[in-house]
Amino acid sequence: MLQGLQRYDRIIVGAYSDRSGGVCPMLAAHRCGGRTDFRSFARAWDRFTAAGRRARRASEREVRTLCAQIEASIWHEDEMRAEITALGSRASASPAEPPPAKGQQGGAWLRPFRRWDGYREAVTAALRQLGGREPEPQSESEEREEEPARS
């Protein structure tokens, strides 16, 4: 699908294709060799873009968001595959370090976070891995000032 999104200039919402050459992300993926017919993706794409009755060109933000979500999904799958492979090789050798406990960050930490505290914990874990450095603790009032405004 990523290849299709990069290949086609006109990605649309609300239809499979249009008269001016626009295609939906699934058709773009199909034309680039992806064989999929997930209707749930089409419904989710139209719901995300608030597609109306008529087909329209997808905004740059919508396409960029879709690309980022696909890349994150692929990256996460690769990360999980590598983690499973590493756990399998550790099982045959003597374990040097135990796998991360439930709730702890394992592997890479640059993934999408829904909450600020999850991101902060991941950064703290990464700094710990780099050399035992811990960020300086902040007071609650400083922390609240740094949080992004919510709309």
PDB file of C-alpha atoms in Angstrom:
ATOM      1  CA  MET A   1       0.000   0.000   0.000  1.00  0.00           C
ATOM      2  CA  LEU A   2       2.901   2.340   0.717  1.00  0.00           C
ATOM      3  CA  GLN A   3       4.177   1.843  -2.822  1.00  0.00           C
ATOM      4  CA  GLY A   4       0.722   2.628  -4.178  1.00  0.00           C
ATOM      5  CA  LEU A   5       0.428   5.781  -2.088  1.00  0.00           C
ATOM      6  CA  GLN A   6       3.802   6.952  -3.394  1.00  0.00           C
ATOM      7  CA  ARG A   7       3.086   5.946  -7.003  1.00  0.00           C
ATOM      8  CA  TYR A   8      -0.307   7.598  -7.460  1.00  0.00           C
ATOM      9  CA  ASP A   9      -0.625  11.360  -7.273  1.00  0.00           C
ATOM     10  CA  ARG A  10      -4.370  11.395  -6.781  1.00  0.00           C
ATOM     11  CA  ILE A  11      -5.558   9.378  -3.760  1.00  0.00           C
ATOM     12  CA  ILE A  12      -9.275   9.724  -3.145  1.00  0.00           C
ATOM     13  CA  VAL A  13     -11.834   9.085  -0.423  1.00  0.00           C
ATOM     14  CA  GLY A  14     -15.445   8.015  -0.776  1.00  0.00           C
ATOM     15  CA  ALA A  15     -15.033   5.749  -3.828  1.00  0.00           C
ATOM     16  CA  TYR A  16     -12.880   3.032  -5.344  1.00  0.00           C
ATOM     17  CA  SER A  17     -11.861   5.250  -8.270  1.00  0.00           C
ATOM     18  CA  ASP A  18     -13.028   8.391 -10.040  1.00  0.00           C
ATOM     19  CA  ARG A  19     -13.165   9.651 -13.618  1.00  0.00           C
ATOM     20  CA  SER A  20     -10.056  11.809 -13.321  1.00  0.00           C
ATOM     21  CA  GLY A  21      -7.738   8.922 -12.415  1.00  0.00           C
ATOM     22  CA  GLY A  22      -7.999   9.063  -8.641  1.00  0.00           C
ATOM     23  CA  VAL A  23      -7.825   5.796  -6.740  1.00  0.00           C
ATOM     24  CA  CYS A  24      -8.473   4.744  -3.181  1.00  0.00           C
ATOM     25  CA  PRO A  25      -5.520   3.398  -1.169  1.00  0.00           C
ATOM     26  CA  MET A  26      -6.703  -0.204  -1.601  1.00  0.00           C
ATOM     27  CA  LEU A  27      -6.845   0.070  -5.394  1.00  0.00           C
ATOM     28  CA  ALA A  28      -3.420   1.727  -5.381  1.00  0.00           C
ATOM     29  CA  ALA A  29      -2.088  -1.202  -3.337  1.00  0.00           C
ATOM     30  CA  HIS A  30      -3.769  -3.704  -5.666  1.00  0.00           C
ATOM     31  CA  ARG A  31      -2.208  -2.103  -8.739  1.00  0.00           C
ATOM     32  CA  CYS A  32       1.220  -2.333  -7.076  1.00  0.00           C
ATOM     33  CA  GLY A  33       0.885  -6.059  -6.401  1.00  0.00           C
ATOM     34  CA  GLY A  34      -0.905  -6.117  -3.065  1.00  0.00           C
ATOM     35  CA  ARG A  35      -3.780  -8.576  -3.102  1.00  0.00           C
ATOM     36  CA  THR A  36      -6.257  -7.458  -0.499  1.00  0.00           C
ATOM     37  CA  ASP A  37      -9.975  -6.933  -0.259  1.00  0.00           C
ATOM     38  CA  PHE A  38     -10.413  -5.814   3.324  1.00  0.00           C
ATOM     39  CA  ARG A  39     -13.732  -4.032   3.353  1.00  0.00           C
ATOM     40  CA  SER A  40     -13.091  -3.017   6.929  1.00  0.00           C
ATOM     41  CA  PHE A  41     -10.132  -0.901   5.746  1.00  0.00           C
ATOM     42  CA  ALA A  42     -12.306   0.882   3.171  1.00  0.00           C
ATOM     43  CA  ARG A  43     -14.952   1.635   5.793  1.00  0.00           C
ATOM     44  CA  ALA A  44     -12.332   2.824   8.303  1.00  0.00           C
ATOM     45  CA  TRP A  45     -10.614   5.000   5.654  1.00  0.00           C
ATOM     46  CA  ASP A  46     -13.899   6.656   4.696  1.00  0.00           C
ATOM     47  CA  ARG A  47     -14.845   7.121   8.344  1.00  0.00           C
ATOM     48  CA  PHE A  48     -11.422   8.627   9.161  1.00  0.00           C
ATOM     49  CA  THR A  49     -11.635  11.058   6.244  1.00  0.00           C
ATOM     50  CA  ALA A  50     -15.320  11.865   6.853  1.00  0.00           C
ATOM     51  CA  ALA A  51     -16.120  10.956   3.261  1.00  0.00           C
ATOM     52  CA  GLY A  52     -19.437  12.244   2.012  1.00  0.00           C
ATOM     53  CA  ARG A  53     -21.627  10.977  -0.798  1.00  0.00           C
ATOM     54  CA  ARG A  54     -19.232  12.089  -3.524  1.00  0.00           C
ATOM     55  CA  ALA A  55     -15.631  11.078  -4.061  1.00  0.00           C
ATOM     56  CA  ARG A  56     -13.042  13.738  -3.347  1.00  0.00           C
ATOM     57  CA  ARG A  57      -9.286  13.998  -3.320  1.00  0.00           C
ATOM     58  CA  ALA A  58      -7.702  13.020   0.001  1.00  0.00           C
ATOM     59  CA  SER A  59      -5.938  15.867   1.737  1.00  0.00           C
ATOM     60  CA  GLU A  60      -2.177  15.767   2.134  1.00  0.00           C
ATOM     61  CA  ARG A  61      -2.630  15.365   5.888  1.00  0.00           C
ATOM     62  CA  GLU A  62      -4.920  12.345   5.436  1.00  0.00           C
ATOM     63  CA  VAL A  63      -2.464  10.598   3.121  1.00  0.00           C
ATOM     64  CA  ARG A  64       0.500  11.471   5.355  1.00  0.00           C
ATOM     65  CA  THR A  65      -1.342  10.092   8.396  1.00  0.00           C
ATOM     66  CA  LEU A  66      -2.180   6.858   6.569  1.00  0.00           C
ATOM     67  CA  CYS A  67       1.468   6.442   5.501  1.00  0.00           C
ATOM     68  CA  ALA A  68       2.670   7.032   9.060  1.00  0.00           C
ATOM     69  CA  GLN A  69       0.210   4.487  10.459  1.00  0.00           C
ATOM     70  CA  ILE A  70       1.218   1.852   7.884  1.00  0.00           C
ATOM     71  CA  GLU A  71       4.922   2.458   8.521  1.00  0.00           C
ATOM     72  CA  ALA A  72       4.384   2.208  12.281  1.00  0.00           C
ATOM     73  CA  SER A  73       2.475  -1.040  11.795  1.00  0.00           C
ATOM     74  CA  ILE A  74       5.234  -2.533   9.644  1.00  0.00           C
ATOM     75  CA  TRP A  75       7.895  -1.332  12.068  1.00  0.00           C
ATOM     76  CA  HIS A  76       6.012  -2.826  15.000  1.00  0.00           C
ATOM     77  CA  GLU A  77       5.659  -6.188  13.203  1.00  0.00           C
ATOM     78  CA  ASP A  78       9.393  -6.224  12.434  1.00  0.00           C
ATOM     79  CA  GLU A  79      10.159  -5.314  16.043  1.00  0.00           C
ATOM     80  CA  MET A  80       7.954  -8.120  17.354  1.00  0.00           C
ATOM     81  CA  ARG A  81       9.486 -10.616  14.898  1.00  0.00           C
ATOM     82  CA  ALA A  82      13.007  -9.621  16.014  1.00  0.00           C
ATOM     83  CA  GLU A  83      11.982  -9.880  19.658  1.00  0.00           C
ATOM     84  CA  ILE A  84      10.567 -13.382  19.140  1.00  0.00           C
ATOM     85  CA  THR A  85      13.727 -14.431  17.299  1.00  0.00           C
ATOM     86  CA  ALA A  86      15.886 -13.026  20.095  1.00  0.00           C
ATOM     87  CA  LEU A  87      13.825 -14.807  22.736  1.00  0.00           C
ATOM     88  CA  GLY A  88      14.142 -18.052  20.788  1.00  0.00           C
ATOM     89  CA  SER A  89      17.923 -17.758  20.588  1.00  0.00           C
ATOM     90  CA  ARG A  90      18.113 -16.856  24.289  1.00  0.00           C
ATOM     91  CA  ALA A  91      16.157 -19.993  25.170  1.00  0.00           C
ATOM     92  CA  SER A  92      18.855 -22.168  23.612  1.00  0.00           C
ATOM     93  CA  ALA A  93      21.710 -20.251  25.291  1.00  0.00           C
ATOM     94  CA  SER A  94      22.016 -19.220  28.898  1.00  0.00           C
ATOM     95  CA  PRO A  95      19.934 -16.089  29.434  1.00  0.00           C
ATOM     96  CA  ALA A  96      22.199 -13.091  30.094  1.00  0.00           C
ATOM     97  CA  GLU A  97      19.332 -10.793  30.979  1.00  0.00           C
ATOM     98  CA  PRO A  98      15.691 -11.619  31.651  1.00  0.00           C
ATOM     99  CA  PRO A  99      13.035 -10.476  29.166  1.00  0.00           C
ATOM    100  CA  PRO A 100      11.288  -7.225  30.114  1.00  0.00           C
ATOM    101  CA  ALA A 101       8.545  -7.624  32.690  1.00  0.00           C
ATOM    102  CA  LYS A 102       4.974  -6.943  31.701  1.00  0.00           C
ATOM    103  CA  GLY A 103       4.416  -3.206  31.508  1.00  0.00           C
ATOM    104  CA  GLN A 104       8.097  -2.411  30.925  1.00  0.00           C
ATOM    105  CA  GLN A 105       9.416  -1.165  27.615  1.00  0.00           C
ATOM    106  CA  GLY A 106      11.325  -3.731  25.580  1.00  0.00           C
ATOM    107  CA  GLY A 107      13.073  -3.159  22.277  1.00  0.00           C
ATOM    108  CA  ALA A 108      12.813   0.154  20.474  1.00  0.00           C
ATOM    109  CA  TRP A 109      11.021   3.042  22.154  1.00  0.00           C
ATOM    110  CA  LEU A 110      10.182   5.321  19.226  1.00  0.00           C
ATOM    111  CA  ARG A 111       6.634   4.289  18.558  1.00  0.00           C
ATOM    112  CA  PRO A 112       3.421   6.297  18.637  1.00  0.00           C
ATOM    113  CA  PHE A 113       2.287   7.103  22.160  1.00  0.00           C
ATOM    114  CA  ARG A 114      -1.221   8.053  23.160  1.00  0.00           C
ATOM    115  CA  ARG A 115      -0.251   9.485  26.516  1.00  0.00           C
ATOM    116  CA  TRP A 116       2.534  11.753  27.705  1.00  0.00           C
ATOM    117  CA  ASP A 117       3.473   9.509  30.629  1.00  0.00           C
ATOM    118  CA  GLY A 118       4.067   6.534  28.304  1.00  0.00           C
ATOM    119  CA  TYR A 119       6.449   8.610  26.207  1.00  0.00           C
ATOM    120  CA  ARG A 120       8.234   9.882  29.300  1.00  0.00           C
ATOM    121  CA  GLU A 121       8.721   6.318  30.588  1.00  0.00           C
ATOM    122  CA  ALA A 122      10.132   5.223  27.219  1.00  0.00           C
ATOM    123  CA  VAL A 123      12.608   8.106  27.147  1.00  0.00           C
ATOM    124  CA  THR A 124      13.671   7.308  30.715  1.00  0.00           C
ATOM    125  CA  ALA A 125      14.237   3.659  29.768  1.00  0.00           C
ATOM    126  CA  ALA A 126      16.253   4.682  26.698  1.00  0.00           C
ATOM    127  CA  LEU A 127      18.450   6.999  28.746  1.00  0.00           C
ATOM    128  CA  ARG A 128      18.990   4.203  31.247  1.00  0.00           C
ATOM    129  CA  GLN A 129      20.147   1.931  28.399  1.00  0.00           C
ATOM    130  CA  LEU A 130      22.542   4.577  27.081  1.00  0.00           C
ATOM    131  CA  GLY A 131      24.574   4.857  30.192  1.00  0.00           C
ATOM    132  CA  GLY A 132      22.622   4.816  33.357  1.00  0.00           C
ATOM    133  CA  ARG A 133      21.561   8.450  33.082  1.00  0.00           C
ATOM    134  CA  GLU A 134      18.204   9.409  34.482  1.00  0.00           C
ATOM    135  CA  PRO A 135      16.466  12.638  33.525  1.00  0.00           C
ATOM    136  CA  GLU A 136      16.076  15.122  36.325  1.00  0.00           C
ATOM    137  CA  PRO A 137      12.666  14.745  37.965  1.00  0.00           C
ATOM    138  CA  GLN A 138      10.291  17.623  37.408  1.00  0.00           C
ATOM    139  CA  SER A 139       7.719  18.974  39.749  1.00  0.00           C
ATOM    140  CA  GLU A 140       4.056  18.467  38.876  1.00  0.00           C
ATOM    141  CA  SER A 141       3.580  22.157  38.018  1.00  0.00           C
ATOM    142  CA  GLU A 142       6.515  22.189  35.564  1.00  0.00           C
ATOM    143  CA  GLU A 143       5.248  18.987  33.996  1.00  0.00           C
ATOM    144  CA  ARG A 144       1.781  20.419  33.428  1.00  0.00           C
ATOM    145  CA  GLU A 145       3.221  23.542  31.789  1.00  0.00           C
ATOM    146  CA  GLU A 146       5.088  21.418  29.246  1.00  0.00           C
ATOM    147  CA  GLU A 147       2.109  19.288  28.238  1.00  0.00           C
ATOM    148  CA  PRO A 148       0.671  20.236  24.837  1.00  0.00           C
ATOM    149  CA  ALA A 149      -2.665  21.991  24.785  1.00  0.00           C
ATOM    150  CA  ARG A 150      -5.577  19.717  24.044  1.00  0.00           C
ATOM    151  CA  SER A 151      -8.354  20.728  21.747  1.00  0.00           C
TER     152      SER A 151
END
